[in-house]
Amino acid sequence: MDVPFGQLMVGGVAVGCAYALLAVAYSLVYRTSRAINFAQGDLAIMGAYIAFAGPGLLSDHRVPGILAGLVGIAALSVAIDRIAFRPLYRHDTVFVVASSIALVFVLETFMRLAWGSETISAPSLVEGSVNVAGLHVTGQQLLIAGVMIAFLIVLQVLFRSRVGVAMRASAENRDVSELLGVNPQRMVAVSFALAGVASAAAGILLAPLTQLRPGAGALIGLTAIIAAIVGGFGSIPGAVLGGILVGIVEVWATYVAGGAYAQMVTITILILVLLVRPSGLLGEEGLSFRR
Amino acid sequence: MIRGRGKATNGQTSPARRSAAWLGATAVAALALPLAFPSDYDQVVMEIAMVYVIATAGLNVAIGFSGQFQMAQAAFMAVAAYTTAVLTADHEIPFFLAALAAMGAVLVFGLVVGLVSLRTRSHYLLLATFGLQIIALQLLTELEVTGGVNGRLATTGVPIGGTSLDGTTPEYTTLLIVVAGVGLWIADWIKRSYVGLGLSASRQNERLVLSAGLSPGRLRLGAVLVSSVYGGVAGILFGPVLTYLVPESFGLNLTLLLLLMVVVGGMGSVLGVATAAVLLTIVSQAAQDSTPSWPLIYGLTIMVILALAPSGLAGPALALRQRLPSLRRERAG
């Protein structure tokens, strides 16, 4: 084997951390609204487009571009919740799913119109690399892991604040928390904003590794959904675990079978996990998903 | 539950009269529609609409009747269409034998989806079957026998009475309308049968169904298999309409469209879903022909429709029906 085991693991964990960020975005949205937004991957890619190919001023300077990507996607995410999804929460989940698949078409075509169909390569955000125990780790890979850990810490701190407690209460029992004065719609909006930031961050971090093209969002989004399910939908630690696992599987499958079959392998593993543990690895067994 | 046979009981239309209405309407539509819309474009749209009516009638059995969000209907269609094409064109197997083999392949795939549905519930089932759909699509793009991204020739037609009915002939449109009508009639019959009641009951309360001595698992599996059979029939008949098969025809686009037809038509309503299938086919075909960026307009329209009328077309229709006293007796019981 010409590529050492450890090196593939490093690559897998790094990509996995980015998937984990996106999977956390799915889980955040799911916890408060019971919605699954299939367009999360496209939001991620769009964040990267704004950061790396945004209007002149932004793309010349790295930091404002990235900030614009994060804030822009958070705002867009909240707007989508408010305008398109909110009327649908009363009904079956399948309505939000249908609306969000329609959103995939809208965002993909918008990106095609705004930035063209050709792939755009994004530069690494951090140059250079380090050697850890004989393994080659690039700066970009370290950055991905760092951002994911930082986001998790911010999330933990936030969950302990007043808004965070209200958010968790609303996710736990919407009706009782509403009686106690928590506005559930505001909590959903907060979770959509957080999910927007997480997905834009995931897109910006992944772009230098995968190149940008309008159709890439669906692929990244699906991989992250798989990660979220494997870990147990709605569970934050589950999303992180699932993301890293799926990242490792994807890198290995690409190495062994080639890129075209990598996703098939990941999906097959997903289905096998679901057959053995229907609520994911860290999913709450008692949590019934029947309405 | 035992239903009155022949004679109407407590104000309900008798099964015989319902069947007569369905089949009569089918016969009238099959004779009149190809004459009323003779242009080539209208005919293609009608044929596509009928294929989707068949596919969504089956999807409605899984989603509407039994509440299982099965997202692999487009994949069932693809398996059937490609299997028939490969067997008839490459191996010169007679059409009906090839169609039978295609149905066999679809049933095996349906069994896989069904087994997943036995283990998982709503959200997880939705995502797992969506995953199966993606796998099927990627196989179509990667395999050699399917022609990859470039696609391959489809079956040219259906041989009936010594001649081959080509997809381009008005007779093929008639055939599709007849098959769609019979499919809807069977779906309506399933809905009103003992099985349909069991499905609807297990959607609402699985424990109660268990305590009544029925097996919800068997009902769920049955519903998925029935929906896969509809998908298979739709796929086999889709071939001659498309004349050329590409993976894109069975992609995310079709998955969304079929799901939308069921949702907009009102989950569980046979006639509502069929109406939505016809209307949305016309809209989506018109959109595709208008501008290269049609997905943008198309997606936005769908989002607006969903946000404004989440209960689907059947919602307002049912409300109207309840207000009309003359029709109320149909709903009673």
Coordinates of C-alpha atoms in Angstrom, one line a residue:
Chain A
M1 CA 0.0 0.0 0.0
D2 CA 1.6 3.2 -1.1
V3 CA -0.6 5.5 0.9
P4 CA -0.1 4.8 4.6
F5 CA -3.1 4.0 6.8
G6 CA -2.5 6.9 9.1
Q7 CA -2.4 9.4 6.3
L8 CA -5.8 8.3 5.0
M9 CA -7.2 8.6 8.5
V10 CA -5.9 12.1 8.8
G11 CA -7.6 13.0 5.5
G12 CA -10.8 11.3 6.5
V13 CA -11.1 12.9 10.0
A14 CA -10.4 16.4 8.4
V15 CA -13.1 16.0 5.8
G16 CA -15.3 14.4 8.4
C17 CA -15.0 17.5 10.7
A18 CA -16.4 19.6 7.9
Y19 CA -19.3 17.1 7.4
A20 CA -19.8 17.1 11.1
L21 CA -20.3 20.9 11.0
L22 CA -23.0 20.5 8.4
A23 CA -24.5 17.5 10.2
V24 CA -24.7 19.7 13.3
A25 CA -26.6 22.2 11.2
Y26 CA -29.2 19.6 10.3
S27 CA -29.5 18.5 13.9
L28 CA -30.0 22.1 15.2
V29 CA -32.8 22.7 12.8
Y30 CA -34.4 19.4 13.4
R31 CA -34.4 19.8 17.2
T32 CA -36.5 22.9 17.3
S33 CA -38.6 22.6 14.2
R34 CA -38.7 18.8 13.3
A35 CA -37.8 19.9 9.8
I36 CA -35.2 18.5 7.4
N37 CA -33.8 21.1 5.1
F38 CA -32.5 19.3 2.0
A39 CA -31.0 22.5 0.7
Q40 CA -28.5 22.8 3.6
G41 CA -25.7 21.6 1.3
D42 CA -26.6 24.2 -1.3
L43 CA -26.5 26.9 1.5
A44 CA -23.0 25.7 2.4
I45 CA -21.8 25.9 -1.2
M46 CA -23.4 29.3 -1.6
G47 CA -21.6 30.5 1.5
A48 CA -18.3 29.4 -0.1
Y49 CA -19.2 31.2 -3.4
I50 CA -19.9 34.5 -1.5
A51 CA -16.6 34.1 0.4
F52 CA -14.4 33.2 -2.5
A53 CA -16.1 34.8 -5.6
G54 CA -18.3 37.4 -4.0
P55 CA -18.6 41.0 -5.4
G56 CA -15.2 42.6 -6.1
L57 CA -14.5 44.3 -2.8
L58 CA -15.2 41.1 -0.8
S59 CA -13.2 38.6 -2.8
D60 CA -10.1 40.8 -2.7
H61 CA -10.0 40.6 1.1
R62 CA -10.3 37.3 2.7
V63 CA -11.7 38.1 6.1
P64 CA -14.6 40.4 5.0
G65 CA -15.5 37.8 2.3
I66 CA -15.7 35.0 4.8
L67 CA -17.7 37.1 7.2
A68 CA -20.1 38.1 4.4
G69 CA -20.5 34.4 3.6
L70 CA -21.3 33.5 7.2
V71 CA -23.7 36.4 7.9
G72 CA -25.3 36.2 4.5
I73 CA -26.1 32.5 4.7
A74 CA -27.4 32.9 8.3
A75 CA -29.7 35.7 7.1
L76 CA -30.9 33.7 4.1
S77 CA -31.5 30.7 6.3
V78 CA -33.7 32.7 8.7
A79 CA -35.6 34.2 5.8
I80 CA -36.2 30.8 4.3
D81 CA -37.6 29.6 7.6
R82 CA -39.8 32.6 8.0
I83 CA -41.2 32.8 4.5
A84 CA -41.2 29.2 3.1
F85 CA -41.1 26.7 5.9
R86 CA -43.1 28.3 8.8
P87 CA -46.6 27.7 7.2
L88 CA -45.6 24.0 6.8
Y89 CA -44.6 23.1 10.4
R90 CA -48.1 22.3 11.4
H91 CA -48.3 19.7 8.7
D92 CA -46.4 16.5 8.1
T93 CA -42.6 16.7 7.7
V94 CA -42.9 15.7 4.1
F95 CA -44.2 19.2 3.3
V96 CA -41.0 20.9 4.5
V97 CA -39.0 18.2 2.7
A98 CA -40.8 18.9 -0.6
S99 CA -40.4 22.7 -0.2
S100 CA -36.7 22.3 0.6
I101 CA -36.1 20.1 -2.4
A102 CA -37.7 22.8 -4.5
L103 CA -35.3 25.2 -2.8
V104 CA -32.4 23.0 -4.0
F105 CA -33.5 23.8 -7.6
V106 CA -33.8 27.5 -6.9
L107 CA -30.4 27.9 -5.2
E108 CA -28.6 25.7 -7.8
T109 CA -30.0 27.7 -10.7
F110 CA -29.3 30.9 -8.9
M111 CA -25.7 29.9 -8.4
R112 CA -25.4 28.9 -12.1
L113 CA -26.7 32.3 -13.1
A114 CA -24.6 34.3 -10.7
W115 CA -21.3 32.4 -10.9
G116 CA -21.5 30.2 -14.0
S117 CA -21.4 26.4 -14.4
E118 CA -17.6 26.0 -14.5
T119 CA -15.8 24.9 -11.4
I120 CA -14.0 27.6 -9.4
S121 CA -11.0 26.5 -7.4
A122 CA -10.7 28.1 -4.0
P123 CA -7.3 28.8 -2.4
S124 CA -6.4 27.2 1.0
L125 CA -7.1 29.5 3.8
V126 CA -4.0 28.4 5.7
E127 CA -0.8 27.5 3.9
G128 CA 1.9 25.1 5.1
S129 CA 1.8 21.9 7.0
V130 CA 3.1 20.2 10.0
N131 CA 4.3 16.7 10.8
V132 CA 2.7 15.0 13.7
A133 CA 4.1 11.6 14.7
G134 CA 5.3 11.0 11.1
L135 CA 2.0 12.1 9.6
H136 CA 1.6 14.9 7.2
V137 CA -1.1 17.3 8.3
T138 CA -1.9 20.4 6.2
G139 CA -2.8 23.7 7.7
Q140 CA -6.2 23.6 6.1
Q141 CA -6.9 20.2 7.8
L142 CA -6.0 21.7 11.1
L143 CA -8.2 24.7 10.5
I144 CA -11.2 22.5 9.7
A145 CA -10.8 20.6 12.9
G146 CA -10.2 23.8 14.9
V147 CA -13.3 25.6 13.5
M148 CA -15.5 22.5 14.3
I149 CA -14.2 22.3 17.9
A150 CA -14.6 26.1 18.3
F151 CA -18.2 25.9 17.0
L152 CA -19.0 23.1 19.4
I153 CA -17.6 25.1 22.3
V154 CA -19.6 28.2 21.3
L155 CA -22.7 26.0 21.0
Q156 CA -22.1 24.6 24.5
V157 CA -21.7 28.1 26.0
L158 CA -24.8 29.2 24.2
F159 CA -26.8 26.3 25.4
R160 CA -26.1 27.3 28.9
S161 CA -27.2 30.9 28.4
R162 CA -30.7 32.1 28.8
V163 CA -31.5 31.8 25.0
G164 CA -29.9 28.4 24.9
V165 CA -31.9 27.1 27.8
A166 CA -35.1 28.4 26.2
M167 CA -34.0 26.8 22.9
R168 CA -33.5 23.4 24.5
A169 CA -36.7 23.7 26.5
S170 CA -38.6 24.4 23.2
A171 CA -36.9 21.4 21.6
E172 CA -37.8 19.2 24.5
N173 CA -41.4 20.2 24.9
R174 CA -42.8 22.9 22.7
D175 CA -46.1 23.4 24.4
V176 CA -44.9 23.5 28.0
S177 CA -42.1 25.9 27.2
E178 CA -44.5 28.1 25.4
L179 CA -46.7 28.3 28.5
L180 CA -43.5 29.4 30.4
G181 CA -43.1 32.3 28.0
V182 CA -40.7 30.9 25.3
N183 CA -41.6 32.0 21.8
P184 CA -41.1 28.8 19.8
Q185 CA -41.0 30.6 16.5
R186 CA -38.1 32.7 17.7
M187 CA -36.3 29.6 18.9
V188 CA -36.7 28.1 15.4
A189 CA -35.3 31.3 13.9
V190 CA -32.3 31.2 16.2
S191 CA -31.6 27.6 15.3
F192 CA -31.9 28.4 11.6
A193 CA -29.4 31.3 12.0
L194 CA -26.9 29.0 13.9
A195 CA -27.4 26.3 11.2
G196 CA -26.8 28.9 8.5
V197 CA -23.4 29.9 10.1
A198 CA -22.4 26.2 10.6
S199 CA -23.2 25.3 7.0
A200 CA -21.6 28.3 5.5
A201 CA -18.5 27.5 7.6
A202 CA -18.6 23.9 6.4
G203 CA -18.8 25.1 2.7
I204 CA -16.0 27.6 3.1
L205 CA -13.7 25.0 4.7
L206 CA -14.6 22.3 2.2
A207 CA -14.2 24.5 -0.9
P208 CA -10.4 24.5 -1.1
L209 CA -10.4 20.6 -0.9
T210 CA -13.2 19.9 -3.4
Q211 CA -13.5 22.9 -5.8
L212 CA -16.7 24.9 -6.2
R213 CA -19.4 24.1 -8.7
P214 CA -23.2 24.8 -8.4
G215 CA -24.2 21.1 -8.3
A216 CA -21.8 20.1 -5.5
G217 CA -24.2 21.3 -2.8
A218 CA -26.6 18.3 -3.2
L219 CA -23.7 15.8 -2.9
I220 CA -22.3 17.5 0.2
G221 CA -25.7 18.0 1.7
L222 CA -26.6 14.3 1.3
T223 CA -23.4 13.1 2.8
A224 CA -24.0 15.3 5.8
I225 CA -27.6 14.1 6.2
I226 CA -26.2 10.5 6.2
A227 CA -23.7 11.6 8.8
A228 CA -26.5 13.0 10.9
I229 CA -28.6 9.9 10.6
V230 CA -25.8 7.5 11.3
G231 CA -25.1 9.4 14.5
G232 CA -28.8 9.7 15.4
F233 CA -30.8 12.6 14.0
G234 CA -31.1 15.6 16.4
S235 CA -28.2 14.6 18.6
I236 CA -25.3 17.0 18.5
P237 CA -22.6 14.5 19.7
G238 CA -24.2 12.0 17.3
A239 CA -23.8 14.4 14.4
V240 CA -20.1 15.0 15.2
L241 CA -19.4 11.2 15.5
G242 CA -21.4 10.5 12.3
G243 CA -19.6 13.2 10.4
I244 CA -16.2 11.9 11.3
L245 CA -17.2 8.3 10.5
V246 CA -18.7 9.2 7.2
G247 CA -15.6 11.3 6.3
I248 CA -13.3 8.3 7.1
V249 CA -15.5 5.9 5.1
E250 CA -15.6 8.3 2.2
V251 CA -11.8 8.7 2.0
W252 CA -11.3 5.0 2.3
A253 CA -13.9 4.1 -0.3
T254 CA -12.5 6.7 -2.7
Y255 CA -9.0 5.2 -2.2
V256 CA -10.2 1.6 -2.7
A257 CA -13.0 1.8 -5.2
G258 CA -12.7 5.2 -6.8
G259 CA -14.7 8.4 -6.4
A260 CA -17.7 7.3 -8.3
Y261 CA -18.5 4.5 -5.9
A262 CA -17.6 6.3 -2.7
Q263 CA -21.1 7.6 -2.2
M264 CA -22.7 4.3 -2.9
V265 CA -20.5 2.7 -0.2
T266 CA -21.5 5.5 2.3
I267 CA -25.2 5.1 1.6
T268 CA -25.0 1.3 1.9
I269 CA -23.4 1.7 5.3
L270 CA -26.2 4.1 6.2
I271 CA -28.8 1.6 5.3
L272 CA -27.0 -1.1 7.2
V273 CA -26.7 1.1 10.3
L274 CA -30.4 1.9 10.1
L275 CA -31.3 -1.8 9.8
V276 CA -29.3 -2.7 13.0
R277 CA -30.0 0.5 15.0
P278 CA -33.1 2.2 13.5
S279 CA -32.5 5.5 15.4
G280 CA -28.8 5.9 14.6
L281 CA -25.7 5.2 16.8
L282 CA -26.3 7.9 19.5
G283 CA -30.0 8.4 18.8
E284 CA -32.4 8.3 21.7
E285 CA -34.1 4.9 21.5
G286 CA -37.2 6.1 23.3
L287 CA -37.6 9.1 20.9
S288 CA -40.5 8.1 18.7
F289 CA -40.5 9.5 15.2
R290 CA -44.2 8.7 14.6
R291 CA -46.5 11.7 14.8
Chain B
M1 CA -65.4 -4.8 8.7
I2 CA -67.9 -6.2 6.2
R3 CA -69.1 -3.9 3.5
G4 CA -72.5 -4.0 1.9
R5 CA -72.2 -5.7 -1.5
G6 CA -74.2 -4.6 -4.5
K7 CA -76.7 -2.5 -2.7
A8 CA -75.7 0.8 -1.1
T9 CA -75.6 0.7 2.7
N10 CA -76.0 3.7 5.0
G11 CA -75.8 6.1 2.2
Q12 CA -72.6 5.0 0.6
T13 CA -72.1 4.4 -3.1
S14 CA -72.0 0.7 -3.7
P15 CA -68.7 -0.9 -4.8
A16 CA -70.3 -1.9 -8.1
R17 CA -71.4 1.6 -8.9
R18 CA -68.0 3.1 -7.9
S19 CA -66.3 0.6 -10.3
A20 CA -68.7 1.4 -13.1
A21 CA -68.0 5.1 -12.6
W22 CA -64.2 4.7 -12.6
L23 CA -64.2 2.3 -15.6
G24 CA -66.8 4.4 -17.5
A25 CA -64.8 7.6 -17.0
T26 CA -61.7 5.7 -18.2
A27 CA -63.4 4.5 -21.3
V28 CA -64.7 8.0 -22.2
A29 CA -61.3 9.6 -21.5
A30 CA -59.5 6.9 -23.6
L31 CA -61.8 7.5 -26.6
A32 CA -62.2 11.3 -26.3
L33 CA -58.9 12.7 -25.2
P34 CA -56.7 11.6 -28.2
L35 CA -59.3 13.0 -30.5
A36 CA -59.7 16.2 -28.6
F37 CA -56.0 17.0 -28.4
P38 CA -54.6 15.7 -31.7
S39 CA -51.3 17.7 -31.9
D40 CA -48.0 15.9 -31.3
Y41 CA -47.1 18.1 -28.4
D42 CA -50.4 17.5 -26.6
Q43 CA -50.0 13.8 -27.1
V44 CA -46.5 13.6 -25.6
V45 CA -47.7 15.7 -22.6
M46 CA -50.8 13.4 -22.2
E47 CA -48.6 10.3 -22.3
I48 CA -46.2 11.7 -19.8
A49 CA -49.1 12.7 -17.6
M50 CA -50.6 9.2 -17.7
V51 CA -47.2 7.6 -16.8
Y52 CA -47.1 10.0 -13.8
V53 CA -50.7 9.2 -12.9
I54 CA -49.8 5.5 -12.7
A55 CA -46.6 6.2 -10.7
T56 CA -48.3 8.5 -8.2
A57 CA -51.3 6.3 -7.7
G58 CA -48.8 3.7 -6.4
L59 CA -46.8 6.3 -4.4
N60 CA -50.1 7.4 -2.8
V61 CA -50.7 3.8 -1.5
A62 CA -47.4 4.0 0.4
I63 CA -47.4 7.7 1.4
G64 CA -51.1 8.5 1.6
F65 CA -52.8 5.3 2.6
S66 CA -50.1 3.9 5.0
G67 CA -48.1 7.0 5.9
Q68 CA -44.7 5.6 4.7
F69 CA -42.5 8.3 3.0
Q70 CA -41.1 6.1 0.3
M71 CA -38.8 8.2 -1.9
A72 CA -37.6 5.5 -4.3
Q73 CA -40.5 5.6 -6.8
A74 CA -38.4 7.2 -9.5
A75 CA -35.9 4.4 -9.0
F76 CA -38.5 1.7 -9.4
M77 CA -39.5 3.4 -12.7
A78 CA -35.9 3.5 -13.8
V79 CA -35.2 -0.2 -12.9
A80 CA -38.3 -1.3 -15.0
A81 CA -37.6 1.0 -17.9
Y82 CA -33.9 0.0 -18.2
T83 CA -34.5 -3.7 -17.7
T84 CA -37.2 -3.8 -20.4
A85 CA -35.0 -1.8 -22.8
V86 CA -31.9 -4.0 -22.2
L87 CA -33.8 -7.3 -22.5
T88 CA -35.8 -6.4 -25.7
A89 CA -33.1 -4.5 -27.6
D90 CA -29.9 -6.3 -26.6
H91 CA -31.2 -9.8 -26.0
E92 CA -34.2 -9.8 -28.4
I93 CA -36.5 -11.2 -25.7
P94 CA -40.2 -10.7 -26.5
F95 CA -41.7 -7.6 -24.9
F96 CA -44.1 -9.2 -22.5
L97 CA -41.4 -11.7 -21.2
A98 CA -39.1 -8.7 -20.8
A99 CA -41.8 -6.8 -19.0
L100 CA -42.4 -9.7 -16.7
A101 CA -38.6 -9.9 -15.9
A102 CA -38.6 -6.1 -15.3
M103 CA -41.5 -6.5 -12.8
G104 CA -39.5 -9.3 -11.1
A105 CA -36.5 -6.9 -10.8
V106 CA -38.7 -4.2 -9.4
L107 CA -40.3 -6.5 -6.9
V108 CA -36.9 -7.5 -5.6
F109 CA -35.9 -3.8 -5.2
G110 CA -39.3 -3.2 -3.6
L111 CA -38.7 -5.9 -1.1
V112 CA -35.4 -4.2 -0.1
V113 CA -37.3 -0.9 0.4
G114 CA -40.0 -2.8 2.2
L115 CA -37.6 -4.5 4.6
V116 CA -36.1 -1.1 5.3
S117 CA -39.6 0.2 6.0
L118 CA -40.1 -2.6 8.5
R119 CA -37.2 -1.4 10.6
T120 CA -37.4 2.4 10.3
R121 CA -40.0 5.1 10.8
S122 CA -41.0 8.2 9.0
H123 CA -37.9 10.5 8.8
Y124 CA -35.5 7.7 8.7
L125 CA -37.4 5.8 6.1
L126 CA -37.7 8.9 4.0
L127 CA -33.9 9.4 4.1
A128 CA -33.0 5.7 3.7
T129 CA -35.2 5.3 0.6
F130 CA -33.9 8.6 -0.7
G131 CA -30.4 7.0 -0.3
L132 CA -31.6 4.0 -2.3
Q133 CA -32.8 6.3 -5.0
I134 CA -29.3 7.9 -5.2
I135 CA -27.6 4.5 -5.4
A136 CA -29.9 3.5 -8.2
L137 CA -29.1 6.7 -10.1
Q138 CA -25.4 6.3 -9.6
L139 CA -25.5 2.8 -10.9
L140 CA -27.3 4.0 -14.0
T141 CA -24.6 6.5 -14.6
E142 CA -21.7 4.1 -13.9
L143 CA -22.8 0.8 -15.5
E144 CA -21.9 0.1 -19.1
V145 CA -25.2 -1.7 -20.0
T146 CA -27.2 1.5 -19.2
G147 CA -25.0 3.6 -21.4
G148 CA -23.9 5.8 -18.5
V149 CA -24.7 9.6 -18.6
N150 CA -25.3 9.4 -22.4
G151 CA -28.1 6.9 -22.0
R152 CA -29.4 4.2 -24.3
L153 CA -32.3 3.5 -26.6
A154 CA -35.6 2.5 -24.9
T155 CA -38.1 -0.1 -26.0
T156 CA -39.8 1.2 -29.1
G157 CA -43.4 0.1 -28.3
V158 CA -45.8 -2.4 -27.0
P159 CA -46.8 -5.2 -29.3
I160 CA -50.6 -5.7 -29.2
G161 CA -52.6 -7.8 -31.7
G162 CA -49.7 -8.5 -34.1
T163 CA -48.6 -4.9 -34.5
S164 CA -46.3 -2.9 -32.3
L165 CA -47.9 0.2 -30.7
D166 CA -45.2 2.9 -31.0
G167 CA -44.9 5.6 -28.3
T168 CA -45.6 8.2 -31.0
T169 CA -49.0 6.9 -32.1
P170 CA -52.4 8.1 -30.8
E171 CA -53.2 4.4 -30.0
Y172 CA -50.4 4.4 -27.5
T173 CA -52.0 7.4 -25.7
T174 CA -55.2 5.5 -25.5
L175 CA -53.4 2.4 -24.1
L176 CA -51.8 4.6 -21.4
I177 CA -55.1 6.2 -20.5
V178 CA -56.7 2.8 -20.1
V179 CA -53.9 1.5 -17.9
A180 CA -53.9 4.6 -15.8
G181 CA -57.7 4.4 -15.4
V182 CA -57.6 0.7 -14.3
G183 CA -54.7 1.6 -12.0
L184 CA -56.7 4.3 -10.3
W185 CA -59.7 2.0 -10.1
I186 CA -57.6 -0.7 -8.3
A187 CA -56.1 2.0 -6.0
D188 CA -59.6 3.2 -5.1
W189 CA -60.6 -0.4 -4.5
I190 CA -57.6 -1.0 -2.2
K191 CA -58.4 2.1 -0.3
R192 CA -61.9 0.9 0.4
S193 CA -61.0 -2.7 1.1
Y194 CA -60.2 -4.4 4.3
V195 CA -56.5 -3.9 3.5
G196 CA -56.9 -0.2 2.9
L197 CA -58.7 0.2 6.2
G198 CA -55.9 -1.7 7.9
L199 CA -53.3 0.6 6.3
S200 CA -55.2 3.7 7.4
A201 CA -55.6 2.3 10.9
S202 CA -52.0 1.4 11.3
R203 CA -51.0 4.8 10.1
Q204 CA -52.9 6.3 13.0
N205 CA -52.4 3.8 15.8
E206 CA -50.2 0.8 15.3
R207 CA -50.8 -0.7 18.7
L208 CA -54.6 -0.7 18.2
V209 CA -54.1 -2.6 14.9
L210 CA -51.9 -5.1 16.6
S211 CA -54.6 -5.6 19.3
A212 CA -57.2 -6.2 16.6
G213 CA -55.1 -9.2 15.5
L214 CA -53.7 -7.6 12.3
S215 CA -50.0 -7.4 11.4
P216 CA -49.0 -3.8 10.8
G217 CA -45.6 -5.0 9.5
R218 CA -47.3 -7.1 6.8
L219 CA -49.5 -4.3 5.9
R220 CA -46.6 -1.8 5.6
L221 CA -44.6 -4.3 3.5
G222 CA -47.6 -4.9 1.3
A223 CA -48.2 -1.2 0.7
V224 CA -44.5 -0.7 -0.3
L225 CA -44.7 -3.7 -2.7
V226 CA -48.0 -2.4 -4.3
S227 CA -46.4 1.0 -4.8
S228 CA -43.3 -0.6 -6.4
V229 CA -45.6 -2.6 -8.8
Y230 CA -47.2 0.7 -9.9
G231 CA -43.8 2.2 -10.3
G232 CA -42.7 -0.8 -12.4
V233 CA -45.7 -0.6 -14.7
A234 CA -45.2 3.2 -15.1
G235 CA -41.5 2.6 -15.9
I236 CA -42.2 -0.1 -18.5
L237 CA -44.7 2.1 -20.3
F238 CA -42.5 5.2 -19.9
G239 CA -39.8 3.7 -22.2
P240 CA -41.7 4.1 -25.6
V241 CA -42.7 7.7 -24.6
L242 CA -39.1 8.8 -23.9
T243 CA -37.7 6.7 -26.8
Y244 CA -34.2 7.4 -25.2
L245 CA -33.4 6.7 -21.6
V246 CA -31.0 8.9 -19.7
P247 CA -30.4 8.8 -15.9
E248 CA -31.5 12.4 -15.7
S249 CA -35.1 11.4 -16.6
F250 CA -35.3 9.5 -13.3
G251 CA -33.3 11.9 -11.1
L252 CA -34.0 14.2 -8.2
N253 CA -36.3 16.2 -10.5
L254 CA -38.7 13.3 -10.9
T255 CA -38.5 12.3 -7.3
L256 CA -39.6 15.8 -6.3
L257 CA -42.3 16.0 -9.0
L258 CA -43.9 12.7 -7.9
L259 CA -43.7 13.6 -4.2
L260 CA -45.2 17.0 -5.0
M261 CA -48.1 15.4 -7.0
V262 CA -49.0 13.3 -4.0
V263 CA -48.7 16.2 -1.5
V264 CA -50.5 18.8 -3.6
G265 CA -53.2 16.3 -4.6
G266 CA -53.9 15.7 -1.0
M267 CA -52.3 12.6 0.5
G268 CA -54.6 9.6 0.4
S269 CA -57.1 11.0 -2.1
V270 CA -57.0 8.9 -5.3
L271 CA -58.8 11.4 -7.6
G272 CA -57.0 14.4 -6.0
V273 CA -53.5 12.9 -6.6
A274 CA -54.4 11.9 -10.2
T275 CA -55.7 15.5 -10.9
A276 CA -52.5 17.0 -9.4
A277 CA -50.4 14.6 -11.5
V278 CA -52.0 15.8 -14.7
L279 CA -51.9 19.5 -13.8
L280 CA -48.3 19.5 -12.6
T281 CA -47.2 17.6 -15.7
I282 CA -48.6 20.3 -17.9
V283 CA -47.0 23.0 -15.7
S284 CA -43.6 21.3 -15.5
Q285 CA -43.5 20.6 -19.3
A286 CA -44.4 24.2 -20.1
A287 CA -41.7 25.4 -17.7
Q288 CA -39.0 23.1 -19.1
D289 CA -39.7 24.4 -22.6
S290 CA -39.7 28.1 -21.6
T291 CA -36.2 29.1 -20.5
P292 CA -32.9 27.4 -19.5
S293 CA -33.2 28.7 -16.0
W294 CA -36.7 27.1 -15.5
P295 CA -35.7 25.3 -12.3
L296 CA -35.5 28.7 -10.6
I297 CA -39.1 29.7 -11.5
Y298 CA -40.3 26.1 -11.1
G299 CA -38.8 25.7 -7.6
L300 CA -40.1 29.1 -6.5
T301 CA -43.6 28.3 -7.8
I302 CA -43.6 25.0 -5.9
M303 CA -42.5 26.7 -2.7
V304 CA -45.2 29.3 -3.0
I305 CA -47.9 26.7 -3.7
L306 CA -46.8 24.7 -0.7
A307 CA -46.7 27.8 1.6
L308 CA -50.2 29.0 0.4
A309 CA -52.1 25.7 0.2
P310 CA -50.3 23.1 2.4
S311 CA -53.3 20.8 2.6
G312 CA -53.1 20.3 -1.1
L313 CA -55.8 20.6 -3.8
A314 CA -58.0 18.1 -2.0
G315 CA -58.2 20.3 1.0
P316 CA -60.4 23.0 -0.5
A317 CA -62.2 20.4 -2.6
L318 CA -63.1 18.4 0.5
A319 CA -64.3 21.5 2.3
L320 CA -66.5 22.4 -0.6
R321 CA -67.9 18.9 -0.7
Q322 CA -68.8 19.0 3.0
R323 CA -70.8 22.2 2.4
L324 CA -72.8 20.7 -0.4
P325 CA -75.6 18.7 1.3
S326 CA -76.3 16.7 -1.8
L327 CA -72.8 15.3 -1.8
R328 CA -72.5 14.9 1.9
R329 CA -74.0 11.4 2.0
E330 CA -71.0 10.2 0.1
R331 CA -68.8 11.1 3.0
A332 CA -71.0 9.7 5.7
G333 CA -70.1 6.4 7.4

